[in-house]
Short mmCIF file of C-alpha atoms in Angstrom, two decimals:
data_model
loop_
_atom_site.label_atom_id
_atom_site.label_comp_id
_atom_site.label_asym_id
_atom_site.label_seq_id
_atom_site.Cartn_x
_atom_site.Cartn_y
_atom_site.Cartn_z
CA UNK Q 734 -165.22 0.70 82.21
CA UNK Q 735 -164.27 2.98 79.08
CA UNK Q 736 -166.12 3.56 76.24
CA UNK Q 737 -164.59 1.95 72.94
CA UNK Q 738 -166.35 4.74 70.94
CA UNK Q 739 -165.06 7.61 73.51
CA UNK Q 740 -161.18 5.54 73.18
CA UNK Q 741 -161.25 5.51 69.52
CA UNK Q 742 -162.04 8.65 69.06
CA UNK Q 743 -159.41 9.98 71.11
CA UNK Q 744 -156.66 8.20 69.11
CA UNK Q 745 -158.07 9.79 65.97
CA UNK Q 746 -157.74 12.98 67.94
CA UNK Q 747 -154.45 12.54 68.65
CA UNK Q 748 -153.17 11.08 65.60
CA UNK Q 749 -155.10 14.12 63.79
CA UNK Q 750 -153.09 16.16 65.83
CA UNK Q 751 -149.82 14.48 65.22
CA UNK Q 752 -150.33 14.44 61.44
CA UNK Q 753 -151.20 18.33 61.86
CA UNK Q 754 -148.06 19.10 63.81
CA UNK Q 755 -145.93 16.59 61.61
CA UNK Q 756 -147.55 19.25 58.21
CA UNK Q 757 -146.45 22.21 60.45
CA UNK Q 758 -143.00 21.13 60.99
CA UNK Q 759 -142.37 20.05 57.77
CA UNK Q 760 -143.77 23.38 56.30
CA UNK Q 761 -141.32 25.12 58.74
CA UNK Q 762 -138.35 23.26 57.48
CA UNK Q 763 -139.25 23.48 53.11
CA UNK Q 764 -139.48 27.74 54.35
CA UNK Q 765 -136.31 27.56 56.36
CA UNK Q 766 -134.93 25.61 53.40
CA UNK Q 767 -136.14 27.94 51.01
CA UNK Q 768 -134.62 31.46 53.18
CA UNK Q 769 -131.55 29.70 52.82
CA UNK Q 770 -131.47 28.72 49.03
CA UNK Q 771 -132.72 32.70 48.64
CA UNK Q 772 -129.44 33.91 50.93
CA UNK Q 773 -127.26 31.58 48.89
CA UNK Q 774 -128.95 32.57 45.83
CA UNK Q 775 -128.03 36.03 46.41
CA UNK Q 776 -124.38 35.22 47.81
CA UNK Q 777 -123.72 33.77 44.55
CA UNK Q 778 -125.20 36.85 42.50
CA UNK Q 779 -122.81 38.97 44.50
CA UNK Q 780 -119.67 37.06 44.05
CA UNK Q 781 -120.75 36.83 40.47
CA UNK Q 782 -120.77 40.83 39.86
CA UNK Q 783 -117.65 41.06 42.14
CA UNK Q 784 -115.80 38.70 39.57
CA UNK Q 785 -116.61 40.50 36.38
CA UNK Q 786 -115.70 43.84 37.83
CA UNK Q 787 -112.53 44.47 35.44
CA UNK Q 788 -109.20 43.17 37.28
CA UNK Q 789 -107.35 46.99 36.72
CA UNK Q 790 -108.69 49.54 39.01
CA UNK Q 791 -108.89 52.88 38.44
CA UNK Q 792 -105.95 53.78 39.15
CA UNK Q 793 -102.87 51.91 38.61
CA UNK Q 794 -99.36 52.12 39.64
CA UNK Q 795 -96.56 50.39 37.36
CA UNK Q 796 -94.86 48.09 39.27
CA UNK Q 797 -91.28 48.64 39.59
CA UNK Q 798 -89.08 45.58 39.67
CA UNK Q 799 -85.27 46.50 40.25
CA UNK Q 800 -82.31 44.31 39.60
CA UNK Q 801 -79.98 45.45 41.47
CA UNK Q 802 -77.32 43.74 40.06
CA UNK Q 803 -78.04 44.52 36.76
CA UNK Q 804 -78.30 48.39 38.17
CA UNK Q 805 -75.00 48.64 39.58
CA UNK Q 806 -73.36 46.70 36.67
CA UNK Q 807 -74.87 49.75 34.28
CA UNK Q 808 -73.47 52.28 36.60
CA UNK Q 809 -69.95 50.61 36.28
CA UNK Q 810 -70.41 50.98 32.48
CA UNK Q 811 -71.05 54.57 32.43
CA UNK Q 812 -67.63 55.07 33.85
CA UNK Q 813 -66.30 54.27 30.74
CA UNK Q 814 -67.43 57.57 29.55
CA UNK Q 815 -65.25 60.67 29.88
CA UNK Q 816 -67.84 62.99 30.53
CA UNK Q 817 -69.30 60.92 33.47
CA UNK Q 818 -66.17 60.17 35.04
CA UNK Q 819 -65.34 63.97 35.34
CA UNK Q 820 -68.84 64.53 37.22
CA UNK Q 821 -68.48 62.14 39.17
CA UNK Q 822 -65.24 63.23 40.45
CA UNK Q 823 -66.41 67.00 41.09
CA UNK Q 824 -69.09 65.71 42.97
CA UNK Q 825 -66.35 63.82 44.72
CA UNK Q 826 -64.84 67.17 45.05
CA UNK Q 827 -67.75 69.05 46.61
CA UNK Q 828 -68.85 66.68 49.00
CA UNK Q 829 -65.35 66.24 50.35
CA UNK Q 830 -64.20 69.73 50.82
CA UNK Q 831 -67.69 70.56 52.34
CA UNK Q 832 -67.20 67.40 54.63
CA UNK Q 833 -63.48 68.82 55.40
CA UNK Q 834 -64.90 72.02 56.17
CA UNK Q 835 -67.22 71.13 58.66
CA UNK Q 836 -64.91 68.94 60.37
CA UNK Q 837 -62.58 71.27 60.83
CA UNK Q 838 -64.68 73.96 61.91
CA UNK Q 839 -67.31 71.12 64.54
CA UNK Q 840 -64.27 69.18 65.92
CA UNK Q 841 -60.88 70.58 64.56
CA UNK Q 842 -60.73 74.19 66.07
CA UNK Q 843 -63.02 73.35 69.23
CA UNK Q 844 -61.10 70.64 70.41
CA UNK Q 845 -57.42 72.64 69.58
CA UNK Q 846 -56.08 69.81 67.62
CA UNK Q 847 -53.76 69.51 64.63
CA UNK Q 848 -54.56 67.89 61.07
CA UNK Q 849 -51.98 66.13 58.88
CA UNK Q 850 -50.44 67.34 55.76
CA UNK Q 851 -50.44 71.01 54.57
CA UNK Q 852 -53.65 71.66 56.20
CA UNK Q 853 -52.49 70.91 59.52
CA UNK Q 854 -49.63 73.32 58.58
CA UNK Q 855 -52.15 75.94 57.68
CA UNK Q 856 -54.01 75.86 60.83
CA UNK Q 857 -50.71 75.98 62.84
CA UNK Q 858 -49.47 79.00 61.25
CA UNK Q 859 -53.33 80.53 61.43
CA UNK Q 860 -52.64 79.94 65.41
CA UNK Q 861 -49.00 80.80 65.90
CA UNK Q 862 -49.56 84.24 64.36
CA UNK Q 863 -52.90 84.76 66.50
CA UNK Q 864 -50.02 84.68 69.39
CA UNK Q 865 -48.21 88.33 67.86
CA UNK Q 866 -51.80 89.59 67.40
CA UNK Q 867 -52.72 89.03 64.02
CA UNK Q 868 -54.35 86.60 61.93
CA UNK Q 869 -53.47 84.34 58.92
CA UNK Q 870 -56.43 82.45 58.36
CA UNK Q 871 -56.73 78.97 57.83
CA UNK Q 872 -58.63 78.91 54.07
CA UNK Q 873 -55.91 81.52 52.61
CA UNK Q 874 -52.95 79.31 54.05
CA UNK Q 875 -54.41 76.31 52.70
CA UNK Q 876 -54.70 78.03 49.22
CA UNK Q 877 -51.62 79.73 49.46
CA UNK Q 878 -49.44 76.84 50.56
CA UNK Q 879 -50.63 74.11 48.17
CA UNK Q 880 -50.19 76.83 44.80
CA UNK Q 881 -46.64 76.00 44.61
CA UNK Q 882 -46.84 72.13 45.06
CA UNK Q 883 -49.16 72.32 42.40
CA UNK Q 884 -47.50 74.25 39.74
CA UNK Q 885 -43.84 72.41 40.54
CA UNK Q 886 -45.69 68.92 40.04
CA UNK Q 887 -47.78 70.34 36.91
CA UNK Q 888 -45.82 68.50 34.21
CA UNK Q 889 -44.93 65.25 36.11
CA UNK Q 890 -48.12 64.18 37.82
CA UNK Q 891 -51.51 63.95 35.57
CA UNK Q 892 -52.74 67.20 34.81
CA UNK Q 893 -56.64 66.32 35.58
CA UNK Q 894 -55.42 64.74 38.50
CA UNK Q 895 -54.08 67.86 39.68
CA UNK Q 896 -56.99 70.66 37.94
CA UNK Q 897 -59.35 68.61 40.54
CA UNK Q 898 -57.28 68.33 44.09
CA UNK Q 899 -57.04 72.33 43.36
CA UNK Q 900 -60.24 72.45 42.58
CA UNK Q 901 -60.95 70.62 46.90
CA UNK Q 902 -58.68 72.77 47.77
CA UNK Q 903 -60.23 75.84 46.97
CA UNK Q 904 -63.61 74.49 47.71
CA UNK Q 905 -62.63 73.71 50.96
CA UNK Q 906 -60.82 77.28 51.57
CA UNK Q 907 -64.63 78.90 50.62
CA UNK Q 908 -66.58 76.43 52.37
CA UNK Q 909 -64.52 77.65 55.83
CA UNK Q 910 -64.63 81.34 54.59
CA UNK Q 911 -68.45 81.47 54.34
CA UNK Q 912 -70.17 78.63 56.54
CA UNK Q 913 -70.00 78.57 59.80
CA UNK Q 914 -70.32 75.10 61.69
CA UNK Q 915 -71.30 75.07 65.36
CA UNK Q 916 -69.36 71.73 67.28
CA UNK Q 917 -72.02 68.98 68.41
CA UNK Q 918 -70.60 67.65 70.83
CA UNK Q 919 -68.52 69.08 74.16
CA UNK Q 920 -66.70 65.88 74.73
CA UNK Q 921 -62.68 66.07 74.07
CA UNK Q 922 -62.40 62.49 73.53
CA UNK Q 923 -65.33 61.85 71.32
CA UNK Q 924 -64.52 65.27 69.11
CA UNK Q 925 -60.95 63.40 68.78
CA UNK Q 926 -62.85 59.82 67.75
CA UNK Q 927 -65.76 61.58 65.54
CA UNK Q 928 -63.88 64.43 63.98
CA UNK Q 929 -60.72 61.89 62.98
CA UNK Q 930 -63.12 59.91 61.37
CA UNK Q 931 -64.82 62.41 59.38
CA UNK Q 932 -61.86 64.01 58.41
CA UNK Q 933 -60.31 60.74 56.98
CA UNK Q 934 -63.56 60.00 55.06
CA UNK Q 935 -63.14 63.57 53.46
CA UNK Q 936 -59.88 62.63 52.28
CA UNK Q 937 -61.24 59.21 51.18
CA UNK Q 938 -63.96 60.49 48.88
CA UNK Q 939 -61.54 62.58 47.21
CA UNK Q 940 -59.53 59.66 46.71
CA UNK Q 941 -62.29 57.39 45.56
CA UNK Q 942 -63.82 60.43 42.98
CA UNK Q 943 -60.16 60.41 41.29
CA UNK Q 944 -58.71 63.49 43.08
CA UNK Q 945 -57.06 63.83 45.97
CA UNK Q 946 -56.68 67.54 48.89
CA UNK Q 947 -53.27 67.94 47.33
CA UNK Q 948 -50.52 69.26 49.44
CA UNK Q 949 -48.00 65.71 50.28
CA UNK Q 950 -50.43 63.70 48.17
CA UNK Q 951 -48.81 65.90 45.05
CA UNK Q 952 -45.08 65.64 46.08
CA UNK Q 953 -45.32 61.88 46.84
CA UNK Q 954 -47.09 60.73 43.44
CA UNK Q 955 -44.54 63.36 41.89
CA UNK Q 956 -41.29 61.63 43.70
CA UNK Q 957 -42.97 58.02 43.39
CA UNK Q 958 -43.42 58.48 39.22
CA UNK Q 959 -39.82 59.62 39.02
CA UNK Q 960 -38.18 57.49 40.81
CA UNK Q 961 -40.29 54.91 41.85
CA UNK Q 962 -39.73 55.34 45.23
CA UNK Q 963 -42.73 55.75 47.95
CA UNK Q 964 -41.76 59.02 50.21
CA UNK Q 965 -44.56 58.15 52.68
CA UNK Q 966 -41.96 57.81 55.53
CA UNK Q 967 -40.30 61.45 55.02
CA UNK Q 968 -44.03 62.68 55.31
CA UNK Q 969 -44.66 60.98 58.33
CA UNK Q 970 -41.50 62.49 59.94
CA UNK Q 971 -42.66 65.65 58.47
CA UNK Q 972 -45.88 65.73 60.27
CA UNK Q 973 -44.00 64.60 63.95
CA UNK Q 974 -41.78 67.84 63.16
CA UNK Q 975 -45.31 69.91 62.86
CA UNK Q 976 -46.41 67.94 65.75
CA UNK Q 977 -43.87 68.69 67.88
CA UNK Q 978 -43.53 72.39 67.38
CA UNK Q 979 -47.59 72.24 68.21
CA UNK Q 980 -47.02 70.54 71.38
CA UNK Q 981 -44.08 73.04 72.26
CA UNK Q 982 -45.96 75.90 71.35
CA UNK Q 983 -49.95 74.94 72.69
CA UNK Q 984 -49.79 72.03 75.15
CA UNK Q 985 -48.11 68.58 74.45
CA UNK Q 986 -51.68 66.99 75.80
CA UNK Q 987 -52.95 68.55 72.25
CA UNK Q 988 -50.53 67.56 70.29
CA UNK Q 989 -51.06 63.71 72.26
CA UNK Q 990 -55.01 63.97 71.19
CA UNK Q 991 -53.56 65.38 67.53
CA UNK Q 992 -51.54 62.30 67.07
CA UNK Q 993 -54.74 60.27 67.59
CA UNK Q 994 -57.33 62.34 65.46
CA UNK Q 995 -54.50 61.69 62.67
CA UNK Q 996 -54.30 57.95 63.74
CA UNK Q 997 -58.38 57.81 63.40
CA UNK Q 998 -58.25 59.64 60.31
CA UNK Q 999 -55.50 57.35 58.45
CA UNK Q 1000 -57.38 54.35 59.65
CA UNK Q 1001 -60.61 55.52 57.85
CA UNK Q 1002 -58.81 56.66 55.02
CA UNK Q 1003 -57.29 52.50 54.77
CA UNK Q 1004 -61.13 51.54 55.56
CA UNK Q 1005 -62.50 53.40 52.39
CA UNK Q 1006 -59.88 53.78 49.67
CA UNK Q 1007 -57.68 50.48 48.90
CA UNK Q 1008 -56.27 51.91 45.61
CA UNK Q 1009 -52.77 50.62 47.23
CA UNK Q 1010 -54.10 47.40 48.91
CA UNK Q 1011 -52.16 44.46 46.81
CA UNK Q 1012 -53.86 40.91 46.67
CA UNK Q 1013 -53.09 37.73 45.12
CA UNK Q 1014 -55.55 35.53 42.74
CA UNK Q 1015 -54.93 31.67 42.08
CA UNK Q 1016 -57.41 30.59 38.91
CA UNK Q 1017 -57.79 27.69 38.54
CA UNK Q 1018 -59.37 26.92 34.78
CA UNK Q 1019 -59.31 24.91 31.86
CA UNK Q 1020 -59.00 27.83 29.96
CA UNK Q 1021 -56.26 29.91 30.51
CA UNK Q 1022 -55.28 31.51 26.70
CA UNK Q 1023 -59.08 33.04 26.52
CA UNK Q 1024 -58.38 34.72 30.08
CA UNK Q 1025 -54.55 36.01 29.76
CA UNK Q 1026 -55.45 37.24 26.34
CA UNK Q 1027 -57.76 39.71 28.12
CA UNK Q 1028 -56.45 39.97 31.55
CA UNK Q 1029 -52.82 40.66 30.02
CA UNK Q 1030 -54.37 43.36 27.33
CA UNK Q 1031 -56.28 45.63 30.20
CA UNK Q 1032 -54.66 44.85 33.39
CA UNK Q 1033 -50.94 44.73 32.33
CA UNK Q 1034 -50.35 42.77 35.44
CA UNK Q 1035 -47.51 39.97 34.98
CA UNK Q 1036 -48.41 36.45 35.89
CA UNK Q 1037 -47.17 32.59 36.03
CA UNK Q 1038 -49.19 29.70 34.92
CA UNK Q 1039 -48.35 26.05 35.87
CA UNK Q 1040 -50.24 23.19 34.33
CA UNK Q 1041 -52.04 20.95 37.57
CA UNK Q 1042 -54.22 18.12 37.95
CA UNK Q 1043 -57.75 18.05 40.18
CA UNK Q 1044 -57.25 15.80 43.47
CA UNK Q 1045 -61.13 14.38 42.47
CA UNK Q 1046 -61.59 14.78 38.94
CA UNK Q 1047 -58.17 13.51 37.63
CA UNK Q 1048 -58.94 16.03 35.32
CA UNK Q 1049 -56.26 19.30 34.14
CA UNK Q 1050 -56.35 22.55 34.85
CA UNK Q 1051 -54.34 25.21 34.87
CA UNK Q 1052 -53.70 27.55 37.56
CA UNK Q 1053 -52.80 31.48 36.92
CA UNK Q 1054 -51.30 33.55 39.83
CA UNK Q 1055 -51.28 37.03 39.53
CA UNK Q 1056 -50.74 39.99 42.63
CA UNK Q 1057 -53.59 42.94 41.63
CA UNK Q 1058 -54.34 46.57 43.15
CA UNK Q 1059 -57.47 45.19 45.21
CA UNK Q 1060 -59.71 47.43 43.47
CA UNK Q 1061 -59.14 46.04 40.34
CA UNK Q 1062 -60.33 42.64 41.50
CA UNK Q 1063 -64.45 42.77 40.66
CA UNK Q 1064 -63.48 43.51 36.92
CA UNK Q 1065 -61.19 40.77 36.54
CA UNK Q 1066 -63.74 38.17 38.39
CA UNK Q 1067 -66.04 39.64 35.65
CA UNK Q 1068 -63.44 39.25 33.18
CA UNK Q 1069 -63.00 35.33 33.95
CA UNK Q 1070 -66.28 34.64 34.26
CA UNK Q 1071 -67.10 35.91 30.55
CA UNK Q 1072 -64.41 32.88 29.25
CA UNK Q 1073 -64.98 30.56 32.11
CA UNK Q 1074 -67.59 30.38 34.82
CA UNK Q 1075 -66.60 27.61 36.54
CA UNK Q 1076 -63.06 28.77 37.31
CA UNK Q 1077 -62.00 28.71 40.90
CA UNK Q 1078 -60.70 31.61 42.48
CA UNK Q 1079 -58.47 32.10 45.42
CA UNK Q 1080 -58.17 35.52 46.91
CA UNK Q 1081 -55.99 36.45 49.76
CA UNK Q 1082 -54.12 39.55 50.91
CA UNK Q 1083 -50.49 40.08 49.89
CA UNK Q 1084 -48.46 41.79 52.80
CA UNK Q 1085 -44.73 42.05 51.25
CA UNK Q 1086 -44.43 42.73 47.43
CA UNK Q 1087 -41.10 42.60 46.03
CA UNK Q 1088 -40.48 43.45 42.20
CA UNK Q 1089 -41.87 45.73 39.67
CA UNK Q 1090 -45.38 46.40 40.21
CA UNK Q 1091 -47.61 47.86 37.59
CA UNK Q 1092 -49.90 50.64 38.87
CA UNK Q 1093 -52.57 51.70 36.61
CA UNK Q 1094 -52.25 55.86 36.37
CA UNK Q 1095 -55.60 58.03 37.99
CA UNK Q 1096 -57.63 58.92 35.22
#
């Protein structure tokens, strides 16, 4: 039979030792509780000497913030200077004769074809008198050749107009005199595809910059301001004569792969200059005196207005119809959104034009 003196003290034992474990734990959790507070503690002293660090760092960098827009509608402006328009046609200039230079020299000669115009005749004479044993080279026939045109269409064509195109010429005649351009590629077919292109975007930048590489270009805006006739057709037969005595004299499979380097390079010169695409604009406003007051002052264009009504609204408008030179058409839009900006505008390609058409001169 158990003691009640050894039992009771055995519960005080144990409850002793419960109370003394229960102390131990709870003495455990307050330090555990307290490493924590310390950790947080510093945490919060950190973040707090991170945030007044100063928010500019040592060094800065200004941001830039461009508007594009805004940029390209400056650049349009500065055209309105004299001075900038005239560099920006050399540089037209230069980059075009270089261009024309290398493509001659890369695609041109290695692949034995035949340019347009009074180049093309220049490199056929350079090769038909390489036949009797000497040479007239290319740059001098190109120089000598388009002299003439220019001083014959001096007085009826605009004089800076013609200053510059001489100007390509010559550049171009150097360019081939001193540089020498090594082809990059061996392919026929691809030197036909590649150096058409080129040479039609040589032309174009030319065209673009307010000059031109002379030679037909002179006699046909000479013809066309006297007559206003377009003499593009007699050119074109004039280059099938050169053509053909090529292909009589040097192979008719170059003159074949001729005709389509000068294909390629009329196609890229329609891709990049559209100085004689025509389109048509219907505006449709509520304010048509504000616009034709401005439009008629700088564009000179003739136009009909008829009086309409809006299939929703009920409401009237007028509509203006007008046929423009397409590169005219993103300073008229600019021109009717200053008296209207809600106008509607309809813009479509004209094919046929038949009437007087006013052309605004190269300046």
């Amino acid at each position: 039979m158990t003691d009640p003196k050894t039992s009771s003290s055995k519960d005080r034992r144990r409850r002793a030792h419960e109370v003394s474990s229960e102390r131990r734990r709870a003495q455990r959790s307050r330090a555990v509780e307290h490493l924590h507070e310390e950790r947080a503690a510093k945490q919060a002293a950190v973040m707090e000497q991170l945030e007044e660090v100063p928010e500019d760092p040592l060094f800065t960098f200004p941001e830039v913030k461009v508007d594009l827009k805004a940029e390209m509608e400056r650049l349009k402006n500065l055209r309105r200077f004299v001075f900038i328009r005239r560099c920006m046609t050399l540089a037209s200039v230069v980059l075009s004769a270089l261009i024309q230079a290398y493509t001659i020299q890369a695609f041109v000669n290695p692949a034995n074809l035949l340019s347009s115009g009074f180049t093309g005749v220049a490199i056929l004479i350079d090769r038909i008198t390489s036949l009797f044993g000497f040479s007239f080279p290319t740059f001098v026939g190109m120089v000598a050749l388009n002299i003439p045109v220019a001083l014959i269409c001096w007085r009826s064509i605009s004089r800076r107009f013609v200053v510059f195109s001489m100007i390509q010429v010559f550049l171009a005649s150097f360019f081939l005199r001193v540089f020498t351009f090594e082809p990059i590629i061996d392919n026929l077919m691809l030197q036909v595809i590649f150096g058409g292109f080129l040479y039609g975007f040589a032309i174009a930048v030319a065209l673009r910059g307010g000059a031109s590489t002379a030679g037909t270009d002179f006699i046909s805006l000479m013809v066309s301001n006297k007559t206003g006739q377009s003499i593009w057709g007699l050119i074109f037969a004039g280059n099938c004569v050169v053509l053909l005595i090529f292909g009589a004299l040097f192979g008719w499979e170059a003159a074949a792969y001729s005709i389509i380097f000068q294909f390629i390079s009329t196609k890229a010169i329609e891709m990049f200059y559209t100085r004689y695409d025509r389109v048509t604009l219907q505006i449709t406003t509520t304010r048509p005196e504000q616009i034709l007051e401005d439009y008629n002052e700088i564009h000179k264009h003739g136009s009909s207005v008829v009086e309409i009504m809006g299939g929703r609204s009920r409401k009237r408008y007028w509509m203006i119809t007008t046929v423009v030179s397409s590169y005219e058409v993103d300073d008229i839009m600019h021109l009717i959104r200053v008296h209207d900006g809600g106008a509607v505008v309809n813009v479509f390609r004209t094919e046929n034009f038949f009437g007087n058409f006013y052309r605004a001169p190269i300046d």
